[in-house]
Coordinates of C-alpha atoms in Angstrom, one line a residue:
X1 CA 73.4 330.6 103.7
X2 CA 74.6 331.6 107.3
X3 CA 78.0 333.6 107.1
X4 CA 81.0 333.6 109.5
X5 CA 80.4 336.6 110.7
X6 CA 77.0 335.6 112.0
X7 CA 78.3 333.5 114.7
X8 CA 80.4 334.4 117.5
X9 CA 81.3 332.7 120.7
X10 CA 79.9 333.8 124.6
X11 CA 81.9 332.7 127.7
X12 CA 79.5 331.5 130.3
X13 CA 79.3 332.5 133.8
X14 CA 80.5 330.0 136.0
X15 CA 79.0 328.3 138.9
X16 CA 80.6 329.9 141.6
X17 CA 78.8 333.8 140.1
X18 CA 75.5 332.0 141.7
X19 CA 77.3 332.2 144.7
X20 CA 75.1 334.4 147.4
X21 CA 78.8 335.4 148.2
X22 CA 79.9 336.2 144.7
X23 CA 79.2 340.3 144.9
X24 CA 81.1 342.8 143.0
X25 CA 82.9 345.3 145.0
X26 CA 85.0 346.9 142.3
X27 CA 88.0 345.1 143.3
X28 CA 89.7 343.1 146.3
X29 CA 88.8 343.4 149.7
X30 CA 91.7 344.1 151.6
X31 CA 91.5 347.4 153.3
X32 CA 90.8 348.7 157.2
X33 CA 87.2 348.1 158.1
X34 CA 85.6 350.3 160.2
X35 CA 82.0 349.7 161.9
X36 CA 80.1 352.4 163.5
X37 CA 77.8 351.3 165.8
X38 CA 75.5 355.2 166.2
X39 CA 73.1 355.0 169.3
X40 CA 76.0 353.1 170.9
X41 CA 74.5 353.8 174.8
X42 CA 70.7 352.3 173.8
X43 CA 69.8 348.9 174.5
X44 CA 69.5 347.5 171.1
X45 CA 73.2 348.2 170.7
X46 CA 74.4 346.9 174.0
X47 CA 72.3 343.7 173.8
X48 CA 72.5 342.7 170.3
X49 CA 74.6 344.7 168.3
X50 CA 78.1 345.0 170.2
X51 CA 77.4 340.8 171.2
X52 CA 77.4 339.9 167.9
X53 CA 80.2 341.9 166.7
X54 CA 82.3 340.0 170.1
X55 CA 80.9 336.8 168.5
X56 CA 82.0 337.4 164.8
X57 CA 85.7 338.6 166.4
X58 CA 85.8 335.6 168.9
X59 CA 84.9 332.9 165.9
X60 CA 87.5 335.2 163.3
X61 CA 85.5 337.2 161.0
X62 CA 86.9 340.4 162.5
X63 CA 90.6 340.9 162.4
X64 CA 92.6 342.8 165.0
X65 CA 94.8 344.1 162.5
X66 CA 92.0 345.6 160.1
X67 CA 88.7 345.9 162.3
X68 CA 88.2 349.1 164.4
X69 CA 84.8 349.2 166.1
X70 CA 83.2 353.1 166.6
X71 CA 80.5 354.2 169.0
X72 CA 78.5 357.2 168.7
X73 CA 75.6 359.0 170.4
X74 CA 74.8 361.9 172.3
X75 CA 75.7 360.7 175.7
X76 CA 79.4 362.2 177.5
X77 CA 80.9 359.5 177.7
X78 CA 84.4 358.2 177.6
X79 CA 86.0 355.1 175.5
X80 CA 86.5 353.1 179.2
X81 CA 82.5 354.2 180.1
X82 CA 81.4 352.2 177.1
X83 CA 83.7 349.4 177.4
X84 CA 82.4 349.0 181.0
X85 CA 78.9 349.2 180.1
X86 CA 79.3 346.6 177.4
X87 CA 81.3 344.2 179.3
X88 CA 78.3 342.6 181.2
X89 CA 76.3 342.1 178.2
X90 CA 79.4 340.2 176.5
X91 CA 80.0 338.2 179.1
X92 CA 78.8 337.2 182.9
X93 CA 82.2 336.8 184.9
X94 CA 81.3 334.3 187.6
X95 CA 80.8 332.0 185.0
X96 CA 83.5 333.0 182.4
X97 CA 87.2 331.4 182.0
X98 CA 90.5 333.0 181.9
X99 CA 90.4 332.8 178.0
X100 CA 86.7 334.4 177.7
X101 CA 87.8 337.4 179.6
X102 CA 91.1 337.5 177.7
X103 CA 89.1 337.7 174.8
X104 CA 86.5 340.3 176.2
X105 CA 88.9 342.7 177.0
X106 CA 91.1 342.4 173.9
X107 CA 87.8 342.9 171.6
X108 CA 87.0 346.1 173.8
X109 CA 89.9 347.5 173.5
X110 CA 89.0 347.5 169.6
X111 CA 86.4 350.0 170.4
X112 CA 86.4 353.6 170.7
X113 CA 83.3 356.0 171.8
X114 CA 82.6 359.4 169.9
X115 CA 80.2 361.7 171.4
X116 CA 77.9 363.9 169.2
X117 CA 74.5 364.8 168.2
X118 CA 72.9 362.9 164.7
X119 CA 71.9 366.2 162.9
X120 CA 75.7 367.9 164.0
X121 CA 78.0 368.0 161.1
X122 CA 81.0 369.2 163.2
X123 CA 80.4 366.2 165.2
X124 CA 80.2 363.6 162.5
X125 CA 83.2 365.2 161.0
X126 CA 85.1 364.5 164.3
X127 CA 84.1 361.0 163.9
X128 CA 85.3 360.9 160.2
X129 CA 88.5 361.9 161.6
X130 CA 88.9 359.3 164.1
X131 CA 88.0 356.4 161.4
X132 CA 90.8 358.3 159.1
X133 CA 93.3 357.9 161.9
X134 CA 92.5 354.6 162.1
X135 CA 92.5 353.6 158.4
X136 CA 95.8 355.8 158.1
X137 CA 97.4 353.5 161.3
X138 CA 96.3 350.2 159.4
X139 CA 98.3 351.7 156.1
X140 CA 95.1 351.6 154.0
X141 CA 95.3 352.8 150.9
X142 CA 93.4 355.8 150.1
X143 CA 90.0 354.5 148.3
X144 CA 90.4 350.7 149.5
X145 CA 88.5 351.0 153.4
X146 CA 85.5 349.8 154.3
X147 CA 82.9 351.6 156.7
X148 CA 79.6 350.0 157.6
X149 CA 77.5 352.2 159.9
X150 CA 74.8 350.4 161.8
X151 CA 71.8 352.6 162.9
X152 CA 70.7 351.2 166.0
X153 CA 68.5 354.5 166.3
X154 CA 64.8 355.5 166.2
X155 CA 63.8 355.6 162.2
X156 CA 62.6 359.1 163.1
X157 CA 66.5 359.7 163.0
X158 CA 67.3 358.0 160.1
X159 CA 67.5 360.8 157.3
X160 CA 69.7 363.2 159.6
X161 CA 72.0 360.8 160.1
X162 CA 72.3 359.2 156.8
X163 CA 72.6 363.1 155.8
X164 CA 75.5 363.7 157.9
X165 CA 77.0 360.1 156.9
X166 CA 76.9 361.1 153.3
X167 CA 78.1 364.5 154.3
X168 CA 81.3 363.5 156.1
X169 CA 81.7 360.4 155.9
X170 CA 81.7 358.3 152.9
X171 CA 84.6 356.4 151.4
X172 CA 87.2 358.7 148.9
X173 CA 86.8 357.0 145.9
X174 CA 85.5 353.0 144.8
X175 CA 89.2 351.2 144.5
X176 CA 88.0 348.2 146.6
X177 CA 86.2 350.1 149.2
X178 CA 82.7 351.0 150.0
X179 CA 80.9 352.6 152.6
X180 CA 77.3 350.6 153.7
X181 CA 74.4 351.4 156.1
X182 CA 72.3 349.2 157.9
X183 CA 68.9 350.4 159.2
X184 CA 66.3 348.8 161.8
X185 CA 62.8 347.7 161.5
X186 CA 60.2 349.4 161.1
X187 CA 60.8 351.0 158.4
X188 CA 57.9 353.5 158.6
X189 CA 54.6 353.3 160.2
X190 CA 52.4 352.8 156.8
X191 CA 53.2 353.3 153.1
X192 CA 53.1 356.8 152.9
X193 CA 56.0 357.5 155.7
X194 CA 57.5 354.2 154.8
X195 CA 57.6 355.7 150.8
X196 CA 58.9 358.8 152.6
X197 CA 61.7 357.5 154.5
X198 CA 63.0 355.2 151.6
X199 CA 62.9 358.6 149.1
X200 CA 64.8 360.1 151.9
X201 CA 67.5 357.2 152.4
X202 CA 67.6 356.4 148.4
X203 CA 68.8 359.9 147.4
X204 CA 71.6 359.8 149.4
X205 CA 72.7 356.0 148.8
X206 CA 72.2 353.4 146.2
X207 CA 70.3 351.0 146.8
X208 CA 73.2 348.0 147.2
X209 CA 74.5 350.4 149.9
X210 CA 71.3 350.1 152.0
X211 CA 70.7 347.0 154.1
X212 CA 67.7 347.2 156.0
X213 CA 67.5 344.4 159.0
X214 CA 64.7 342.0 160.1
X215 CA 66.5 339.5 162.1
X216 CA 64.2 337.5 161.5
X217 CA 65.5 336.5 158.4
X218 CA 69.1 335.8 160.4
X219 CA 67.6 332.9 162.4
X220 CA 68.7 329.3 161.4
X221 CA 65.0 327.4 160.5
X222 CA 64.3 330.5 158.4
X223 CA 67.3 330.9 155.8
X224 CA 66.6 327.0 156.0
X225 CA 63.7 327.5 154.0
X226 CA 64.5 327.3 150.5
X227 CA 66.7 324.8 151.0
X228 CA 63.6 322.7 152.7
X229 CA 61.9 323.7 149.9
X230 CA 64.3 323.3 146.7
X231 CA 66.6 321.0 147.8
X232 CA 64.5 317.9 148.6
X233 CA 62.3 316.2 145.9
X234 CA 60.1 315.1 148.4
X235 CA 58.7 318.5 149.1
X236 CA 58.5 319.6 145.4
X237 CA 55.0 317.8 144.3
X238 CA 53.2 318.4 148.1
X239 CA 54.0 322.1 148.6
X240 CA 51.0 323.5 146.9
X241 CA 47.2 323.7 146.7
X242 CA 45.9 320.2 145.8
X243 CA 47.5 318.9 148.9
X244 CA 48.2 321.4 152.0
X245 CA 45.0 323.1 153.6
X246 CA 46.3 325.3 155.9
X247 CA 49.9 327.4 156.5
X248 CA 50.2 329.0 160.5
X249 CA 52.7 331.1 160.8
X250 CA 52.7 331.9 164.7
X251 CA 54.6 334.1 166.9
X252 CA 53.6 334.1 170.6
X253 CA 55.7 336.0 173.8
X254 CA 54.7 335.0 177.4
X255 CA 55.3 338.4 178.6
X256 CA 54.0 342.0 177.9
X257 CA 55.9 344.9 176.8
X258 CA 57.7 345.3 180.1
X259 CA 58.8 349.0 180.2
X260 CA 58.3 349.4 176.3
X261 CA 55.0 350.1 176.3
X262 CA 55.4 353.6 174.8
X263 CA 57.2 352.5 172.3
X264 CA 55.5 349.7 171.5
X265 CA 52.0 351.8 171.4
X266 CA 53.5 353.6 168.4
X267 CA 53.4 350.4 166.1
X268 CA 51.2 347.9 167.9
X269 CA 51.5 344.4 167.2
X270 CA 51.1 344.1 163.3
X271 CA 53.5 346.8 162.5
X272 CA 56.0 345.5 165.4
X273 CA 56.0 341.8 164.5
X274 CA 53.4 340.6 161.4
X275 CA 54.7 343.3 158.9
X276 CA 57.7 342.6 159.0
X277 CA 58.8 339.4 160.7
X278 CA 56.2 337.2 159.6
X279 CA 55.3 338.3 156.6
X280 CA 59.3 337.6 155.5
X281 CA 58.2 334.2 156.6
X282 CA 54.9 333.9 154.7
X283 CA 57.5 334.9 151.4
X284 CA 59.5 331.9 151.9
X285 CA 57.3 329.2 152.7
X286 CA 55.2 331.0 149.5
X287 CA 57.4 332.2 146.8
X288 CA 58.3 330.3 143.9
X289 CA 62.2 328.8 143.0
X290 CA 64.4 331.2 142.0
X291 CA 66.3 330.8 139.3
X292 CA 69.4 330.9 141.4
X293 CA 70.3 331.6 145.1
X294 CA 71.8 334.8 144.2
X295 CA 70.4 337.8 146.4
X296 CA 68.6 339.6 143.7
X297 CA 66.9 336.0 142.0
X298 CA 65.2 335.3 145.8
X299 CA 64.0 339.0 146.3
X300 CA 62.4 339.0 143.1
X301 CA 60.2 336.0 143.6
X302 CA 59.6 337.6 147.4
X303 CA 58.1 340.7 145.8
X304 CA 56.1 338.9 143.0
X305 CA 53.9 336.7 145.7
X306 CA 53.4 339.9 148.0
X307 CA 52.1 341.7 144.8
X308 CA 49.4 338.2 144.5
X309 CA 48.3 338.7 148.1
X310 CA 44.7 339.7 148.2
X311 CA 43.3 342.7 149.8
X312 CA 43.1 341.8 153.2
X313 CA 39.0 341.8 153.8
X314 CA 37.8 343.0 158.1
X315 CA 36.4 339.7 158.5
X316 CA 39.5 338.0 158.0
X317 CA 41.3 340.3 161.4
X318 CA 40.9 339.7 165.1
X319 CA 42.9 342.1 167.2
X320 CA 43.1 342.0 170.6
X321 CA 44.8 343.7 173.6
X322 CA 45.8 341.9 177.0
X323 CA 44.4 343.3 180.6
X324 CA 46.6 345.4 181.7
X325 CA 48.6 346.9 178.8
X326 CA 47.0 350.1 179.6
X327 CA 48.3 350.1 183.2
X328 CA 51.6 351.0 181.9
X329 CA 52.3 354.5 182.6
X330 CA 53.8 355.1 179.1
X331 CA 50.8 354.1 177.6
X332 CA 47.9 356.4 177.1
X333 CA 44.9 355.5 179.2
X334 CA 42.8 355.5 175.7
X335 CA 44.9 353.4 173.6
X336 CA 43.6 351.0 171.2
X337 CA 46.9 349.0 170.0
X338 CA 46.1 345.7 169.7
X339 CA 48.9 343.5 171.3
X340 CA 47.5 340.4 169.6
X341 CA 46.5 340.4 166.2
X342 CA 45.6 337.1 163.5
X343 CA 45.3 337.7 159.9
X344 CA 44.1 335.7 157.1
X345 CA 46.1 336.1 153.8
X346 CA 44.7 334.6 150.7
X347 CA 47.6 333.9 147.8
X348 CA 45.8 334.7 144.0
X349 CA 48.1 332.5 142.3
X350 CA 48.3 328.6 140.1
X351 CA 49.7 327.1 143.4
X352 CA 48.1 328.7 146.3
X353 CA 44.4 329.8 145.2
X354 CA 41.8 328.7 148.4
X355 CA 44.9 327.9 150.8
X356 CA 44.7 330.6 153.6
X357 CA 48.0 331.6 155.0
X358 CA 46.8 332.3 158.8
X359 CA 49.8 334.8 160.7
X360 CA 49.0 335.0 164.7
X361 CA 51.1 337.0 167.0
X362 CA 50.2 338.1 170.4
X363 CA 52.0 339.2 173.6
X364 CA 50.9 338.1 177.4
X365 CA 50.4 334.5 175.8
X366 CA 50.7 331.2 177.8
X367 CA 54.0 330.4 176.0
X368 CA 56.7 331.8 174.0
X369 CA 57.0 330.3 170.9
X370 CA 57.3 331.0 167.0
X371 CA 56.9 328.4 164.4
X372 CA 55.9 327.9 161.0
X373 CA 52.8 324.9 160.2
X374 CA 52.0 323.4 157.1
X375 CA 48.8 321.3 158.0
X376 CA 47.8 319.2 154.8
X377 CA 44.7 317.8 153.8
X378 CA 42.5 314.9 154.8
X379 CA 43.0 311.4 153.1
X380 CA 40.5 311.0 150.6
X381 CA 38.5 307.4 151.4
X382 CA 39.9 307.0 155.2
X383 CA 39.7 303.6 155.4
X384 CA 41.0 303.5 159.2
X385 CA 39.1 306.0 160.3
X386 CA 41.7 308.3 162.0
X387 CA 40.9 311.5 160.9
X388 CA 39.9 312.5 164.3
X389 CA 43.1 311.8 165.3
X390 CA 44.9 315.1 163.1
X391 CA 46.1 315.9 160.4
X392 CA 49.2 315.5 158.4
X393 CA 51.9 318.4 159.5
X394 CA 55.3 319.5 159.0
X395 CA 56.3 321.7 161.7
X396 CA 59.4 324.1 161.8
X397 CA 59.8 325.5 165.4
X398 CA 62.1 328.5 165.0
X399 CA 62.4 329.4 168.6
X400 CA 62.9 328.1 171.2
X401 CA 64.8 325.0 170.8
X402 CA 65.2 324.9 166.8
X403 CA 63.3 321.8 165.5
X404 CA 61.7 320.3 162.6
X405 CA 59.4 317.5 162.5
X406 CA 56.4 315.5 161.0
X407 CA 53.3 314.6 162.5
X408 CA 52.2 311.3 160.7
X409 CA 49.1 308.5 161.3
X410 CA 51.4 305.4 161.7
X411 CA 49.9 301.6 164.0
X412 CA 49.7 301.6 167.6
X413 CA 52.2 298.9 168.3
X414 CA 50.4 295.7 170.1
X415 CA 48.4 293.3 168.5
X416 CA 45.3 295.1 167.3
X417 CA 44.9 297.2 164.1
X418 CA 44.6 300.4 165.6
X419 CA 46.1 303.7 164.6
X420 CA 48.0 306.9 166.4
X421 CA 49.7 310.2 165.6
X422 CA 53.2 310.1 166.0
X423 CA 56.5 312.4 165.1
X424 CA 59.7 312.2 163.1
X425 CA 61.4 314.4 164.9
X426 CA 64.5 317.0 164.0
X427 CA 65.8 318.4 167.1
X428 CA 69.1 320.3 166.4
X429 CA 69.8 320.5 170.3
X430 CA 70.3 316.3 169.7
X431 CA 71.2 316.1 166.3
X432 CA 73.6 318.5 166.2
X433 CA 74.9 318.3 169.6
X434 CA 77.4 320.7 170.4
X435 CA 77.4 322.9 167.4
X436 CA 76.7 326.7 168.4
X437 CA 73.9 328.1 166.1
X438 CA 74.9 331.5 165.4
X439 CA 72.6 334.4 166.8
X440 CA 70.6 336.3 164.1
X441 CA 72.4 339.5 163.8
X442 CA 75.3 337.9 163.8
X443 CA 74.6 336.4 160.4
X444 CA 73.0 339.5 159.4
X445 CA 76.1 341.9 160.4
X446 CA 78.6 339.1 158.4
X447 CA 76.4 339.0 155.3
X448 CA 76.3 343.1 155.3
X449 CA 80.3 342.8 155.6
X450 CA 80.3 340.3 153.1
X451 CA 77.9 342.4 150.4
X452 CA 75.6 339.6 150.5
X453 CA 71.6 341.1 150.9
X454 CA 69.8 338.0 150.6
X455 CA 68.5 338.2 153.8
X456 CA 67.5 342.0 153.8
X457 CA 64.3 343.6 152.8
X458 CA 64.4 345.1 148.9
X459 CA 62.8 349.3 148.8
X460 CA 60.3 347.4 146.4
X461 CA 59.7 344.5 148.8
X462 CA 59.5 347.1 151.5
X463 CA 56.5 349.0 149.3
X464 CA 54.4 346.5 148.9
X465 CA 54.6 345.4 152.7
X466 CA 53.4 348.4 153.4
X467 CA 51.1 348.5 151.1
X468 CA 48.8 346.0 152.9
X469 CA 45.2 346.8 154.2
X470 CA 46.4 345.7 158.1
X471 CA 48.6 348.3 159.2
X472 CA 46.0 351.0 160.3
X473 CA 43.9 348.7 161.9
X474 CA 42.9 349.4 165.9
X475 CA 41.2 348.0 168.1
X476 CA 38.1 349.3 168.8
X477 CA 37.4 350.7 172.6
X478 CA 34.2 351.5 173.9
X479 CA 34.7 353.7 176.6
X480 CA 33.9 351.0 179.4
X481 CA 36.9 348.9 179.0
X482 CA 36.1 345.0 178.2
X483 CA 38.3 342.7 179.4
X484 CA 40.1 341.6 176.2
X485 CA 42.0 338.7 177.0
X486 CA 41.2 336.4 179.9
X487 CA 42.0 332.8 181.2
X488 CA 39.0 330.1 181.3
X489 CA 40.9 327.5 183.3
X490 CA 38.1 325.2 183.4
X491 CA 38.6 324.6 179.8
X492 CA 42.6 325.6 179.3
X493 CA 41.8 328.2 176.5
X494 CA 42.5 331.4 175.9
X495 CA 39.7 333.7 175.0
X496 CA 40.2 336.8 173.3
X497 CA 37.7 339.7 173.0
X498 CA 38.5 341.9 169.9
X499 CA 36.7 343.8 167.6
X500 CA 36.9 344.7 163.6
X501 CA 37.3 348.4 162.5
X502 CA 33.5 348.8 161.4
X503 CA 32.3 350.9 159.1
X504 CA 30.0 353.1 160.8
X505 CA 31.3 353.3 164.9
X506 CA 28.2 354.2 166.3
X507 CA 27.1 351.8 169.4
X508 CA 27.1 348.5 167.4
X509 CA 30.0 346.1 168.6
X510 CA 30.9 343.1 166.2
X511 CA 32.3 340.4 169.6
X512 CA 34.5 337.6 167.7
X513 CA 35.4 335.0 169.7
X514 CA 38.9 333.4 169.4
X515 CA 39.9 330.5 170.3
X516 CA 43.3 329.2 170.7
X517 CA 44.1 325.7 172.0
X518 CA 46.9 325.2 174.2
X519 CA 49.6 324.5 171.7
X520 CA 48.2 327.2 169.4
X521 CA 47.9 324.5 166.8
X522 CA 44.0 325.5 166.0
X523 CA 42.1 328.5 164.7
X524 CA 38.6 328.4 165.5
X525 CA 36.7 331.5 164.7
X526 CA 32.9 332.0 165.9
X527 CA 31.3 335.2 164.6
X528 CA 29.0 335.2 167.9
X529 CA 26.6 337.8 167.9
X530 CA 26.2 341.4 167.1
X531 CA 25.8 343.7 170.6
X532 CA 24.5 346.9 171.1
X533 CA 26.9 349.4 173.7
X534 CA 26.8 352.8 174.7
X535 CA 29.8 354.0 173.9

């Protein structure tokens, strides 16, 4: 016979703790916030960064009376210097109003510039005495600030300067406050100095201190995602094997690396854009529900399909580089970075087993464009015969001009039974007319001042992206250039030359051709012929 004592009563959570926004920070929020923007003079800063800080302040997220915004980096510079170098990027002035530059100017004079070099400590304390000053002027109490330091650096950088930050300037005590970092893609070239760099970060700050940026996952169709997915019953019994065939996931850029071709022939193509951009894509559109939206529920069903992902097998890569990469001077006459890449990612899972997940990215394309494709299967027993006409789709164009839409076999109006492909369109230019959709790191920045890391990449998510067979692969050069990408106008394709890392690299060249219509809706992929070179 049960006792009293056996039985005693649990109060449950309620439904606001699901809340994305429902984070613990040891007490009210109410102190001085301090952002330090280090590698304040470099263009990521002075094109994304400081606009999207003006954006947040402009729409209210940043207070006057609690926000002071912090440059650092090693150029001499004064406060004015950087004000005047950011105020183009903020705003063009033939075309602003009275109230725009009004607002310009008050949110510059929120900023302040500290010179200094990332592995000085004198210098960083000079720093944490300027963001004391200004606590002290907001009459913080001690142990209640906030300071969120944004590395808009080099990751080569990125343990000397989270050295000094943890050095000299960290928060005094947890009453409210808390000091965060937020670091830039990529995170590490492959696993090994990806491993290295997170060991390096991770014993200086916990892990809810770290928020490392893809903003990627800051653009509007993207965190639409799961509620596309969980949200509409529709969705729920199509959004699996038995009835989709295909996923593209498909980033495309109509110009070349334009001045960044050093930089860019460090990572290449995969590293640069499939690693991490589209491969936080391929999680969404392939995880499983979470149990609830909160941050840690998502990243754990992001991690546990990236752990089903199959070895990626050579046959299933074509890499590619456009004409003319190699004419910029910052790029070695030798390289073999592919700026195009397609890779075929197989899911070993109950819901995804024979559907291949197809991820395309390429520079010096016809178009710039990046959207996400579901293609579903044929209709079993066509009875009108259309199936030349497509496929079921659902498209989800994230840039440019954010869209979603349906591509559906529906009767060519007129008398005769007939049949067409037609659209049901989502364009939020239209539908949404006049709503401003907020810039990507704007999100990102808010939800980092907020304690919310949905939308940032997990050191155990980050592992097992790097853990993927892709990110040493090259493109193989003989040493009499081919021409790797070139236009056939007479048939409005793009033809790609590219070759798989072979086993043996002797004179044997494996020529894939790669087609890619027009609208980059179809992958055709024609193992033509083995060649022999001298190499």
């Amino acid at each position: 016979m049960a006792t009293n004592d056996c039985w005693h009563c649990v109060q449950r959570s309620t439904l606001e703790d699901d809340s994305p926004l429902s984070v613990d920070n040891n007490g009210p929020e109410n102190g001085s916030l301090s952002i330090v923007v280090l590698g304040a003079s470099g263009d990521l800063a002075k094109k994304k960064t400081f606009p999207a800080l003006f954006n947040l302040y402009k729409q209210g997220f940043l207070l006057e009376n609690e926000v002071c915004i912090f440059g650092y980096a090693r150029t001499k510079i004064t406060d004015e210097e950087l004000r005047n170098r950011l105020h183009g990027y903020l705003v063009k002035d033939k075309d602003a109003s009275r109230e725009q530059l009004e607002a310009v100017s008050k949110f510059l004079h929120l900023i302040k510039y500290v010179s200094g070099a990332y592995d000085s400590e004198d210098d960083f304390r000079l720093l944490d005495k300027e963001i004391s000053k200004h606590e002290s002027l907001t009459n913080t109490a001690e142990g209640s600030s906030r300071r969120l330091f944004y590395l808009a650096l080099p990751p080569s950088v990125y343990p000397s300067v989270s050295k000094m930050i943890k050095t000299t300037c960290m928060t005094k005590s947890d009453l409210g406050g808390w000091t965060r970092i937020v670091v830039e893609k990529p995170f590490g070239k492959d696993l090994e100095s990806a491993e290295e760099l997170s060991n390096q970060i991770g014993e200086l700050f916990e892990e809810p201190q770290i928020y490392r940026i893809d903003h990627y996952l800051g653009k509007e169709l993207v965190q639409n995602m799961l509620v596309l997915r969980f949200a509409n019953r529709m969705f729920l019994p199509l959004w699996n094997r038995d009835n989709i065939a295909n996923v593209q996931i498909v980033f495309k850029e109509d110009f070349g690396t334009d001045g960044r071709g050093g930089y860019f022939d460090q990572y290449g193509i995969i590293r640069d854009i499939i690693q991490n951009h589209l491969l936080q894509i391929f999680c969404l559109v392939a995880m499983e529900k979470p149990i609830s939206v909160r941050p840690e529920h998502i990243r754990d069903e992001k991690v546990k399909v990236l752990e089903s992902v199959l070895p990626i097998k050579d046959e299933d890569i074509v890499l590619g580089q456009y004409e003319g990469y190699r004419d910029d001077p910052t790029v070695p006459d030798n390289s073999n970075t592919p700026t195009f890449a397609s890779v075929i990612l197989r899911v070993h899972n109950e819901r995804w087993e024979g559907v291949p997940f197809i991820l395309k990215a390429g520079k010096a394309l016809e178009s710039r464009k990046a959207d996400i494709r579901i293609q579903f299967k044929d209709v079993p027993g066509d009875i009108f015969k259309c199936q030349k006409q497509g496929r079921n789709e659902f498209v989800i164009r994230l840039q440019p001009s954010e869209a979603m839409y349906m591509k559906l076999t529906v009767k060519q109006p007129g008398l005769e039974m007939s049949t067409v492909q037609s659209e049901l369109d989502l364009s939020y230019r239209q539908r949404y007319n006049g709503v401003t959709i907020p810039e990507a790191y704007e999100r990102l920045i808010l939800d980092t001042i907020r304690g919310d890391q949905q939308h940032f990449v997990r050191r155990d998510e980050l592992k097992v992206n790097s853990n993927q067979s892709l990110t040493n692969k090259e493109v193989e050069v003989p040493r009499k250039p081919i021409k790797c990408w070139r236009k056939l106008d007479m048939f409005k394709h793009t033809v790609i030359y590219g070759s798989l890392l072979l086993c043996k690299k002797f004179s044997v060249f494996t020529r894939y051709l790669l087609i890619l219509h027009e609208d980059f809706k179809l992958l055709t992929l024609n193992k033509l012929e083995k060649i022999s070179l001298e190499l």
